[in-house]
Amino acid sequence: MKKFWKFGASAGVAAMLLAGCGGQEAPAGENAETPADPPKEVAETEFPVTMKDAMGEEVVIEEEPKAIVSMVPSNTEIAYELGLGEKMVGVSDFDNYPEEAATVEKIGGQEFNVEKIISLQPDLVLAHESGVGVGEAGLQQLRDAGIKVYVVQEAQSFDEVYDTMTIIGQATGTMQEADALVSEMEAQVDEIEEQAGKIEEPKKVFVEVGSDPEIYTTGSGTFMDEMLDIINAENAAGDLEGWVSMDPEAIVEANPDVIVSTEGAYVPDAVEKIKARSGFAEVTAVKEDAVYNVDSDKVTRSGPRLTEGLMEMAQAVYPEVFSE
């Protein structure tokens, strides 16, 4: 199979993971009331546009935004992929992709700087459902200052990420770009799923997203669980739900064929530390030297690089099928 794609069609638990993984946002909170419905036909957005956000707030965007603040990395990555880079005037402290985001004014993390955002005079602030619990008062200050705030729903699946892209496209006048991006990602997922369909003996996989002070993994209802399903693999923690801790003894008992760590970028020798754990020498993944790192942001961040993360996961679990 060919080496995976780079995006070219378009222009461009929670607190622990946020701090340790460069700002990725872990699933948090309940689903919102009703997000804006993605338009059924792709066309240029006609302003003004009225949209209901993740908190059920009706947001009226009078004209195409010319200055945008993004409060989480996933929104930022989507915005840049939609060709909105020149309109970005503020991003979170955790934004690390694309490289251009490093030159944009930083507005803080979960505790964001309200005065800083107001000083940037944005037409639109793209907030996120995952940060509402600690940031609602600040968001209301922004609204009181006359700034349009749209709270993007927490996406828990590829389909919900596609919806997010469509909604951000609608809010920013980039509907055609959003449709192209979604179509591209859908095609990439279909390509991987078709290849995975040829696998006759699915492997059991344990995904480690945190190791200190407890080992954390991803159960059902997470991107990585969906990724394992797409590539025809079994999640060793599939009977658990969400991002959860798991005892080392339970991991050994599950005896995964492959162990995948997302900590390689910020924990020295993450793979070797897993192999050296007490009792792990008898785990199939360790005995067969099938312990790997994958890019944390690509497999957890609800943005356009999820399909790259999906391919990294596929290549780690089935290198014999998903070759470079």
Short mmCIF file of C-alpha atoms in Angstrom, two decimals, residues 65-294:
data_model
loop_
_atom_site.label_atom_id
_atom_site.label_comp_id
_atom_site.label_asym_id
_atom_site.label_seq_id
_atom_site.Cartn_x
_atom_site.Cartn_y
_atom_site.Cartn_z
CA PRO A 65 -15.37 36.77 9.82
CA LYS A 66 -12.12 38.58 9.09
CA ALA A 67 -10.43 37.97 12.47
CA ILE A 68 -10.76 34.65 14.30
CA VAL A 69 -9.60 33.35 17.68
CA SER A 70 -9.37 29.60 18.21
CA MET A 71 -9.34 28.33 21.78
CA VAL A 72 -8.24 24.70 21.21
CA PRO A 73 -5.76 23.01 18.85
CA SER A 74 -8.37 20.97 16.97
CA ASN A 75 -10.32 24.07 15.94
CA THR A 76 -7.07 25.71 14.88
CA GLU A 77 -6.02 22.80 12.70
CA ILE A 78 -9.41 22.74 11.02
CA ALA A 79 -9.32 26.50 10.44
CA TYR A 80 -5.91 26.37 8.79
CA GLU A 81 -6.93 23.42 6.65
CA LEU A 82 -9.91 25.46 5.46
CA GLY A 83 -7.58 28.23 4.34
CA LEU A 84 -8.27 30.60 7.21
CA GLY A 85 -4.67 31.01 8.34
CA GLU A 86 -4.41 34.70 7.48
CA LYS A 87 -7.53 35.40 9.54
CA MET A 88 -6.23 33.76 12.74
CA VAL A 89 -5.41 36.46 15.30
CA GLY A 90 -5.31 34.30 18.44
CA VAL A 91 -4.73 30.63 19.33
CA SER A 92 -4.29 28.62 22.53
CA ASP A 93 -0.97 28.07 24.28
CA PHE A 94 -1.16 24.41 23.30
CA ASP A 95 -1.37 24.96 19.54
CA ASN A 96 1.60 23.31 17.84
CA TYR A 97 0.32 22.65 14.32
CA PRO A 98 0.63 23.90 11.67
CA GLU A 99 3.95 25.71 12.11
CA GLU A 100 2.31 29.03 11.19
CA ALA A 101 0.24 28.85 14.39
CA ALA A 102 3.42 29.47 16.40
CA THR A 103 3.53 33.06 15.14
CA VAL A 104 -0.06 33.85 16.19
CA GLU A 105 -0.84 35.61 19.50
CA LYS A 106 -1.40 33.15 22.36
CA ILE A 107 -4.52 33.58 24.49
CA GLY A 108 -3.89 31.00 27.24
CA GLY A 109 -5.05 27.46 27.81
CA GLN A 110 -8.08 26.24 29.73
CA GLU A 111 -7.67 29.42 31.78
CA PHE A 112 -7.68 31.90 28.92
CA ASN A 113 -6.95 35.61 28.98
CA VAL A 114 -10.23 37.43 28.38
CA GLU A 115 -8.62 40.88 28.08
CA LYS A 116 -6.11 39.56 25.56
CA ILE A 117 -8.86 38.11 23.39
CA ILE A 118 -10.88 41.34 23.51
CA SER A 119 -7.78 43.34 22.55
CA LEU A 120 -7.39 41.23 19.41
CA GLN A 121 -10.84 42.44 18.24
CA PRO A 122 -11.96 39.12 16.73
CA ASP A 123 -15.16 38.81 14.72
CA LEU A 124 -15.50 35.21 15.86
CA VAL A 125 -14.18 33.12 18.76
CA LEU A 126 -14.21 29.36 18.20
CA ALA A 127 -14.53 27.93 21.71
CA HIS A 128 -14.92 24.25 22.59
CA GLU A 129 -17.33 22.21 24.67
CA SER A 130 -14.45 20.51 26.53
CA GLY A 131 -13.46 23.82 28.12
CA VAL A 132 -16.87 25.17 29.04
CA GLY A 133 -16.86 23.81 32.59
CA VAL A 134 -13.96 26.03 33.66
CA GLY A 135 -14.37 28.81 31.14
CA GLU A 136 -18.06 29.69 30.90
CA ALA A 137 -17.68 32.91 32.89
CA GLY A 138 -14.91 34.05 30.57
CA LEU A 139 -16.92 33.19 27.49
CA GLN A 140 -19.82 35.24 28.82
CA GLN A 141 -17.45 38.18 29.29
CA LEU A 142 -16.53 37.89 25.63
CA ARG A 143 -20.20 37.82 24.64
CA ASP A 144 -20.88 40.85 26.85
CA ALA A 145 -18.08 42.64 25.01
CA GLY A 146 -19.97 42.12 21.75
CA ILE A 147 -17.80 39.30 20.42
CA LYS A 148 -19.43 36.36 18.65
CA VAL A 149 -18.60 33.13 20.49
CA TYR A 150 -19.38 29.77 18.95
CA VAL A 151 -18.86 26.72 21.19
CA VAL A 152 -17.89 23.76 19.02
CA GLN A 153 -19.31 20.41 20.12
CA GLU A 154 -16.95 17.78 21.55
CA ALA A 155 -16.48 15.26 18.74
CA GLN A 156 -16.28 11.60 19.74
CA SER A 157 -16.12 9.96 16.30
CA PHE A 158 -14.95 10.53 12.76
CA ASP A 159 -18.50 11.42 11.68
CA GLU A 160 -18.74 14.05 14.41
CA VAL A 161 -15.41 15.50 13.31
CA TYR A 162 -16.77 15.77 9.78
CA ASP A 163 -19.79 17.60 11.19
CA THR A 164 -17.49 19.97 13.08
CA MET A 165 -15.58 20.78 9.91
CA THR A 166 -18.81 21.49 8.05
CA ILE A 167 -20.07 23.72 10.86
CA ILE A 168 -16.83 25.70 11.06
CA GLY A 169 -16.99 26.04 7.29
CA GLN A 170 -20.52 27.39 7.57
CA ALA A 171 -19.51 29.88 10.27
CA THR A 172 -16.52 31.18 8.32
CA GLY A 173 -17.75 31.16 4.73
CA THR A 174 -15.61 28.19 3.70
CA MET A 175 -18.27 25.60 2.97
CA GLN A 176 -16.70 24.37 -0.27
CA GLU A 177 -13.33 23.90 1.39
CA ALA A 178 -14.98 22.03 4.27
CA ASP A 179 -16.81 19.72 1.90
CA ALA A 180 -13.59 18.98 0.01
CA LEU A 181 -11.76 18.22 3.25
CA VAL A 182 -14.50 15.90 4.52
CA SER A 183 -14.65 14.06 1.19
CA GLU A 184 -10.89 13.62 1.20
CA MET A 185 -10.85 12.21 4.72
CA GLU A 186 -13.78 9.88 4.02
CA ALA A 187 -11.94 8.49 1.00
CA GLN A 188 -8.80 7.93 3.07
CA VAL A 189 -10.71 6.09 5.80
CA ASP A 190 -12.47 3.96 3.16
CA GLU A 191 -9.11 3.07 1.62
CA ILE A 192 -7.71 1.89 4.94
CA GLU A 193 -10.88 0.02 5.87
CA GLU A 194 -10.89 -1.79 2.55
CA GLN A 195 -7.28 -2.87 3.04
CA ALA A 196 -8.02 -3.99 6.61
CA GLY A 197 -10.90 -6.11 5.37
CA LYS A 198 -8.34 -8.54 3.95
CA ILE A 199 -6.94 -9.32 7.42
CA GLU A 200 -7.98 -12.85 8.41
CA GLU A 201 -6.69 -12.94 12.01
CA PRO A 202 -7.41 -9.68 13.88
CA LYS A 203 -4.89 -8.73 16.56
CA LYS A 204 -5.68 -7.65 20.11
CA VAL A 205 -4.26 -4.19 20.86
CA PHE A 206 -3.68 -2.28 24.09
CA VAL A 207 -3.38 1.49 23.64
CA GLU A 208 -1.55 3.34 26.42
CA VAL A 209 -2.24 7.07 26.64
CA GLY A 210 -0.84 7.71 30.12
CA SER A 211 1.54 5.88 32.47
CA ASP A 212 2.12 8.03 35.54
CA PRO A 213 0.84 7.78 38.21
CA GLU A 214 -1.62 5.30 36.69
CA ILE A 215 -1.82 3.58 33.32
CA TYR A 216 -4.56 5.09 31.19
CA THR A 217 -6.10 3.62 28.07
CA THR A 218 -8.98 4.26 25.69
CA GLY A 219 -12.09 2.16 25.86
CA SER A 220 -15.24 2.32 23.78
CA GLY A 221 -16.51 5.70 22.60
CA THR A 222 -13.05 7.09 21.78
CA PHE A 223 -11.28 7.87 18.52
CA MET A 224 -8.70 5.17 19.09
CA ASP A 225 -11.36 2.54 19.74
CA GLU A 226 -12.99 3.53 16.46
CA MET A 227 -9.58 3.43 14.75
CA LEU A 228 -8.99 -0.12 15.97
CA ASP A 229 -12.39 -1.13 14.66
CA ILE A 230 -11.66 0.43 11.26
CA ILE A 231 -8.35 -1.42 10.93
CA ASN A 232 -9.95 -4.72 11.98
CA ALA A 233 -8.26 -5.00 15.39
CA GLU A 234 -9.64 -5.79 18.84
CA ASN A 235 -9.34 -3.22 21.63
CA ALA A 236 -7.95 -4.98 24.71
CA ALA A 237 -9.91 -2.40 26.78
CA GLY A 238 -13.02 -2.48 24.60
CA ASP A 239 -15.23 -3.59 27.48
CA LEU A 240 -14.42 -0.33 29.28
CA GLU A 241 -15.85 3.06 28.35
CA GLY A 242 -14.02 6.30 27.63
CA TRP A 243 -10.56 7.22 28.87
CA VAL A 244 -9.94 5.01 31.90
CA SER A 245 -7.18 3.65 34.14
CA MET A 246 -6.27 -0.03 33.90
CA ASP A 247 -4.26 -2.16 36.34
CA PRO A 248 -1.01 -3.63 35.00
CA GLU A 249 -2.21 -7.07 36.08
CA ALA A 250 -5.33 -6.67 33.94
CA ILE A 251 -3.20 -5.71 30.94
CA VAL A 252 -1.03 -8.78 31.41
CA GLU A 253 -4.13 -10.95 31.73
CA ALA A 254 -5.55 -9.44 28.51
CA ASN A 255 -2.29 -10.48 26.78
CA PRO A 256 -2.44 -8.07 23.83
CA ASP A 257 -0.66 -8.97 20.59
CA VAL A 258 0.38 -5.32 20.15
CA ILE A 259 0.88 -2.44 22.59
CA VAL A 260 0.68 1.12 21.23
CA SER A 261 1.88 4.09 23.27
CA THR A 262 1.03 7.72 22.59
CA GLU A 263 3.66 9.00 25.05
CA GLY A 264 6.78 8.70 22.91
CA ALA A 265 7.04 12.42 22.17
CA TYR A 266 7.23 13.48 25.81
CA VAL A 267 8.17 10.44 27.93
CA PRO A 268 11.78 9.31 27.39
CA ASP A 269 12.06 5.64 26.42
CA ALA A 270 8.29 5.11 26.68
CA VAL A 271 8.44 1.82 24.77
CA GLU A 272 11.34 0.43 26.79
CA LYS A 273 9.61 1.34 30.06
CA ILE A 274 6.53 -0.65 29.00
CA LYS A 275 8.66 -3.67 28.13
CA ALA A 276 10.47 -3.52 31.47
CA ARG A 277 7.34 -3.60 33.64
CA SER A 278 6.97 -6.42 36.11
CA GLY A 279 5.12 -9.33 34.53
CA PHE A 280 5.08 -7.85 31.04
CA ALA A 281 7.85 -10.16 29.78
CA GLU A 282 5.20 -12.83 29.21
CA VAL A 283 2.85 -10.56 27.26
CA THR A 284 2.74 -11.50 23.58
CA ALA A 285 3.36 -7.91 22.45
CA VAL A 286 6.56 -7.76 24.51
CA LYS A 287 7.78 -11.24 23.59
CA GLU A 288 7.32 -10.47 19.89
CA ASP A 289 8.75 -6.93 20.17
CA ALA A 290 5.43 -5.44 19.06
CA VAL A 291 5.39 -2.32 21.27
CA TYR A 292 5.24 0.93 19.31
CA ASN A 293 4.83 4.69 19.57
CA VAL A 294 2.29 6.69 17.56
#
